[in-house]
PDB file of C-alpha atoms in Angstrom:
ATOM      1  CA  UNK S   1       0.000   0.000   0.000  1.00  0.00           C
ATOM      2  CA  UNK S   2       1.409   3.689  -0.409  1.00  0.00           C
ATOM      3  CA  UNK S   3       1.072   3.795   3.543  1.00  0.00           C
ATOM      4  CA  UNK S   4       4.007   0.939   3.827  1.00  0.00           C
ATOM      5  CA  UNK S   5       5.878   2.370   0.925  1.00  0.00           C
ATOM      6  CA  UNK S   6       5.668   5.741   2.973  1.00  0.00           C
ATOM      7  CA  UNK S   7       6.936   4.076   5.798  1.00  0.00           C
ATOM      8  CA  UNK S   8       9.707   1.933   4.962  1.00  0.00           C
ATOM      9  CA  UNK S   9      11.050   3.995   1.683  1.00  0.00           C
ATOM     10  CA  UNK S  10      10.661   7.815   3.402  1.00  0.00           C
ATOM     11  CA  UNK S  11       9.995   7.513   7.275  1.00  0.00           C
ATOM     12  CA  UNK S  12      12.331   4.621   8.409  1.00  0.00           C
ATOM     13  CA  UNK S  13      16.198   4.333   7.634  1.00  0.00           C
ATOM     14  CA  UNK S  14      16.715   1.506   4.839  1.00  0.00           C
ATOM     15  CA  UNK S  15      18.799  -1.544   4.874  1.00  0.00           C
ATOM     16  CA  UNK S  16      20.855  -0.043   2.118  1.00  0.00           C
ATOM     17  CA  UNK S  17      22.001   3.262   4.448  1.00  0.00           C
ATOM     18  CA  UNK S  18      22.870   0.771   6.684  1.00  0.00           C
ATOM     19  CA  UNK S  19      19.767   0.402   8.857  1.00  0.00           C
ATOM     20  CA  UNK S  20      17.516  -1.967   9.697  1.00  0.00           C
ATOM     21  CA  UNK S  21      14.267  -0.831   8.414  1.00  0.00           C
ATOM     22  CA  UNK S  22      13.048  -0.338  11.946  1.00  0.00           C
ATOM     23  CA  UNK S  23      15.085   3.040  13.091  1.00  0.00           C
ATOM     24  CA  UNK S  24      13.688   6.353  12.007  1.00  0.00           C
ATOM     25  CA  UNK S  25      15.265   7.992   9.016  1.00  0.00           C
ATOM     26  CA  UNK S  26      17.613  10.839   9.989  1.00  0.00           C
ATOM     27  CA  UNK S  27      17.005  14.384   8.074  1.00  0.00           C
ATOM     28  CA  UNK S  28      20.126  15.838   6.186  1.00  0.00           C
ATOM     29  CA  UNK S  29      18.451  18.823   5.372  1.00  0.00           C
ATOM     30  CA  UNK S  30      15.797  20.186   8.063  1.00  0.00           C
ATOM     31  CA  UNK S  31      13.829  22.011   5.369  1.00  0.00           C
ATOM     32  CA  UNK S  32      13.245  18.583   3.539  1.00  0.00           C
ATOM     33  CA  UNK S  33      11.801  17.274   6.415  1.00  0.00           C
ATOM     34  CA  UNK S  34       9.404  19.651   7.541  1.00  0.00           C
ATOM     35  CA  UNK S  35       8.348  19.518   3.266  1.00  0.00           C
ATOM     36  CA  UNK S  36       7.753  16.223   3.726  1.00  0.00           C
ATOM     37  CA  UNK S  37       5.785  16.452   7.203  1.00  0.00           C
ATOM     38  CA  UNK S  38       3.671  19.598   5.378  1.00  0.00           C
ATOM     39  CA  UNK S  39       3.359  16.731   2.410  1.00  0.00           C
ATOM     40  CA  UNK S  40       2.322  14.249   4.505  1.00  0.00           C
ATOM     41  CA  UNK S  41      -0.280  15.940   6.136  1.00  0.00           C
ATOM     42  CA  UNK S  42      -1.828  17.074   2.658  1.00  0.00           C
ATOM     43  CA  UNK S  43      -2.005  13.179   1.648  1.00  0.00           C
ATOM     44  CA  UNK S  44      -3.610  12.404   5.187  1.00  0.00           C
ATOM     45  CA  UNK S  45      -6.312  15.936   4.157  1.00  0.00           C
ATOM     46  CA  UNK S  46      -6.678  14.217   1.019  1.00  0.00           C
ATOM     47  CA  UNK S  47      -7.874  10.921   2.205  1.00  0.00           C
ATOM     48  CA  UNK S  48     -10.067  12.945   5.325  1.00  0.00           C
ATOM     49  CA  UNK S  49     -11.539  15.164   2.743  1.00  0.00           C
ATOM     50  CA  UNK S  50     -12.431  11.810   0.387  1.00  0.00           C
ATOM     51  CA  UNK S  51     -14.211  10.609   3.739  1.00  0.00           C
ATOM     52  CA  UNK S  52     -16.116  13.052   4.030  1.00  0.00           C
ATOM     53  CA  UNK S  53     -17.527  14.135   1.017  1.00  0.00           C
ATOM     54  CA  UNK S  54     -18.169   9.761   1.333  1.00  0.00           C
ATOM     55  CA  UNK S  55     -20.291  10.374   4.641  1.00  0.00           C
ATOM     56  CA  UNK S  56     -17.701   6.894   5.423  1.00  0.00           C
ATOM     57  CA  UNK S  57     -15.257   5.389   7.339  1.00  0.00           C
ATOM     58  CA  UNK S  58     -12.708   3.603   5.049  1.00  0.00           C
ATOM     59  CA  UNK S  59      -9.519   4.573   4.974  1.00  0.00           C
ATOM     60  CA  UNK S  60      -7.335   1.837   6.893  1.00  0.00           C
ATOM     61  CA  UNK S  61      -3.995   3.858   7.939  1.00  0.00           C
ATOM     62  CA  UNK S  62      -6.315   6.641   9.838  1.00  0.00           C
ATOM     63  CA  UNK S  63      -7.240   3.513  12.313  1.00  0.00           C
ATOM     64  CA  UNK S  64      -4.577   3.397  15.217  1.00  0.00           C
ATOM     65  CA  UNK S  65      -4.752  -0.666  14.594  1.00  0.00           C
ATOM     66  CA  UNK S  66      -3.058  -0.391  10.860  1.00  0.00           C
ATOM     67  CA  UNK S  67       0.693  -1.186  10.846  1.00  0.00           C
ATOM     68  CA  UNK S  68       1.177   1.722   9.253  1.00  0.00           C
ATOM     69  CA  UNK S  69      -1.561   4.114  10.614  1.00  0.00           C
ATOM     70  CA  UNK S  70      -1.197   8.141  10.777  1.00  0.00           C
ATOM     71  CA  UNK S  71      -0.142   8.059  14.485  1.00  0.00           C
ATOM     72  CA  UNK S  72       2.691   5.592  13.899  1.00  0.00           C
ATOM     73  CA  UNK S  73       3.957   7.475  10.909  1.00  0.00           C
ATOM     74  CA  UNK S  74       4.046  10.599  12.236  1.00  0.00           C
ATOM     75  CA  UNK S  75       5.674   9.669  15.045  1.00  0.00           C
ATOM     76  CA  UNK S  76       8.999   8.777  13.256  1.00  0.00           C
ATOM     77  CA  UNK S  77       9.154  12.455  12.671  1.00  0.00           C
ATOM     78  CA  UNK S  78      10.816  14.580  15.237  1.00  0.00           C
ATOM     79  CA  UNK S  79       8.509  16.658  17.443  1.00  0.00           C
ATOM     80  CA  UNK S  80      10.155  19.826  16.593  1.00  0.00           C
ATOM     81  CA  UNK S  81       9.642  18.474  13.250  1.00  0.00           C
ATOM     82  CA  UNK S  82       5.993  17.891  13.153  1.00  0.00           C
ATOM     83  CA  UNK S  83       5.223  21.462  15.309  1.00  0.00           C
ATOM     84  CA  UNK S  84       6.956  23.012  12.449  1.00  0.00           C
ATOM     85  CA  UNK S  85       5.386  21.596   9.441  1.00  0.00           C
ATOM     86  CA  UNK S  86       1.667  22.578  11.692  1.00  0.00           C
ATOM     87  CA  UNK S  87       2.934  26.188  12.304  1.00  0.00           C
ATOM     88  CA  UNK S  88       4.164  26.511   8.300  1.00  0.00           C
ATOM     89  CA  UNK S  89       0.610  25.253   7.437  1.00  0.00           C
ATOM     90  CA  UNK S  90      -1.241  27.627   8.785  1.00  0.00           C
ATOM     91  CA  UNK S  91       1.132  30.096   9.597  1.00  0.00           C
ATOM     92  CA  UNK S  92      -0.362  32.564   5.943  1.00  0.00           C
ATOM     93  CA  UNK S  93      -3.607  30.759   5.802  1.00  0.00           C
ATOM     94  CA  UNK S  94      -5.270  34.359   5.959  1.00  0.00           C
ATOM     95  CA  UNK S  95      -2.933  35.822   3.473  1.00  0.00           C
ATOM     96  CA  UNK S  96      -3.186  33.254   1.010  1.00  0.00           C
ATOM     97  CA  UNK S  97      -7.451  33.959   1.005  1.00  0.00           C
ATOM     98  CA  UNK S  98      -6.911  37.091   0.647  1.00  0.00           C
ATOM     99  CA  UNK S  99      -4.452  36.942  -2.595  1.00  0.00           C
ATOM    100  CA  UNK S 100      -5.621  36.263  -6.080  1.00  0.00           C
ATOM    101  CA  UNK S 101      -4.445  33.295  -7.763  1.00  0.00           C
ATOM    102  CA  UNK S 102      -0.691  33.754  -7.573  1.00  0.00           C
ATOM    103  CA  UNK S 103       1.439  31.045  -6.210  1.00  0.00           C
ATOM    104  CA  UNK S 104       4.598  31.481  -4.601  1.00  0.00           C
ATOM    105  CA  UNK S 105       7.843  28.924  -3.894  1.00  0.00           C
ATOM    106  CA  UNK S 106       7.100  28.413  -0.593  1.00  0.00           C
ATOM    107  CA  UNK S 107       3.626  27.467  -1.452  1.00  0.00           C
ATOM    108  CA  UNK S 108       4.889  24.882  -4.030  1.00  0.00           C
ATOM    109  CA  UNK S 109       7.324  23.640  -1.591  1.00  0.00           C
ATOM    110  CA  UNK S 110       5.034  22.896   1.579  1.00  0.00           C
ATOM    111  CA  UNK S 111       1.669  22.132   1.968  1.00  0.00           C
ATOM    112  CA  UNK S 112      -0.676  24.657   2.871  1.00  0.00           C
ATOM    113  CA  UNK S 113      -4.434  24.574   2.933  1.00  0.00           C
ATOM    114  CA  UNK S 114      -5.893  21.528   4.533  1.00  0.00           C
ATOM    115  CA  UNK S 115      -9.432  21.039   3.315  1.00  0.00           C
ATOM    116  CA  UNK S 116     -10.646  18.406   5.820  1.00  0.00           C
ATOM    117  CA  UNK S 117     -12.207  19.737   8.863  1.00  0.00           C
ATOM    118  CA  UNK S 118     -11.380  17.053  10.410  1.00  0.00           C
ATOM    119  CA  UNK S 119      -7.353  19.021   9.869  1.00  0.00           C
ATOM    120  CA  UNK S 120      -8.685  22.385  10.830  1.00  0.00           C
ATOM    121  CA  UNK S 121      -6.730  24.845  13.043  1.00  0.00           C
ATOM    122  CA  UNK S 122      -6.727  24.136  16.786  1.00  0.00           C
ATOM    123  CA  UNK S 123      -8.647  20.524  15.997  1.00  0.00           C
ATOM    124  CA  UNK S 124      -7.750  17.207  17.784  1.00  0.00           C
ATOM    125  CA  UNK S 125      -5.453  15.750  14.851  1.00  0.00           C
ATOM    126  CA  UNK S 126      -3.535  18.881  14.374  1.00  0.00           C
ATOM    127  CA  UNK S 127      -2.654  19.454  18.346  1.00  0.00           C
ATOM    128  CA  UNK S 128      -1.771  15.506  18.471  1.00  0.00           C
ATOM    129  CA  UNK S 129       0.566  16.182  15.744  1.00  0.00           C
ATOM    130  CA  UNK S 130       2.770  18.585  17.455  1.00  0.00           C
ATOM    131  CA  UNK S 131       2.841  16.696  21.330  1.00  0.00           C
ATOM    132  CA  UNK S 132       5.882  14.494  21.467  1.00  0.00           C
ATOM    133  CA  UNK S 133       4.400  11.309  21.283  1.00  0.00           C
ATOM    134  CA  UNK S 134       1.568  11.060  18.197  1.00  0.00           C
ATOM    135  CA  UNK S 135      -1.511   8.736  19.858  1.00  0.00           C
TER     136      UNK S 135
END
């Protein structure tokens, strides 16, 4: 599933770098991660959004039982990390409604407009992203 190859090809150190596929990957470049973490949480909007428009309940990796599920993912992320990639989110969110339709670097390089509600400013899944341990 994309959720596995998210895990073991981005999140978690592989065999070839000399882990064992069980040790968090560790960032070179800061900015890359928190990309990735903005990214991330624009794939997990996607599939919340999809939900909802659904009225459903079907996407396996947003249950905390899945192998690979949001919470575990997330948590191979550092904290400082993860409270990063929230604050660049939302940090022009009002600046960005109030532009016309340009589109800057920044904006191509991290995610920034969740659509989900269920990802909306303040709500459970956003302040669970930024405490140091993602349940």
């Amino acid at each position: 599933t994309v959720a596995s190859l998210i895990a073991k090809d981005i999140l978690l150190l592989p065999k070839e770098a000399g882990g064992d596929g069980k040790v968090a990957r560790t960032w070179k470049s800061r900015e890359n991660a928190v990309a990735f973490a903005t990214w991330l949480i624009g794939f997990i909007d996607s599939l919340l959004l999809w939900e909802e428009n659904d009225e459903k309940q079907f996407v396996e990796i947003l249950g905390t039982h899945h192998k690979h599920s949001l919470g575990k993912g997330f948590q191979l992320l550092p904290e400082d990390i993860r409270v990063t990639a929230v604050d660049k989110i939302y940090s022009q969110e009002e600046e960005h409604q109030k532009r016309l339709n340009a589109i800057t670097e920044e904006e191509l390089i991290y995610f920034k407009h969740p659509r989900s509600k269920r990802l909306s400013k303040g709500g459970m899944l956003m302040q669970a992203l930024t405490k140091k341990k993602v349940a």
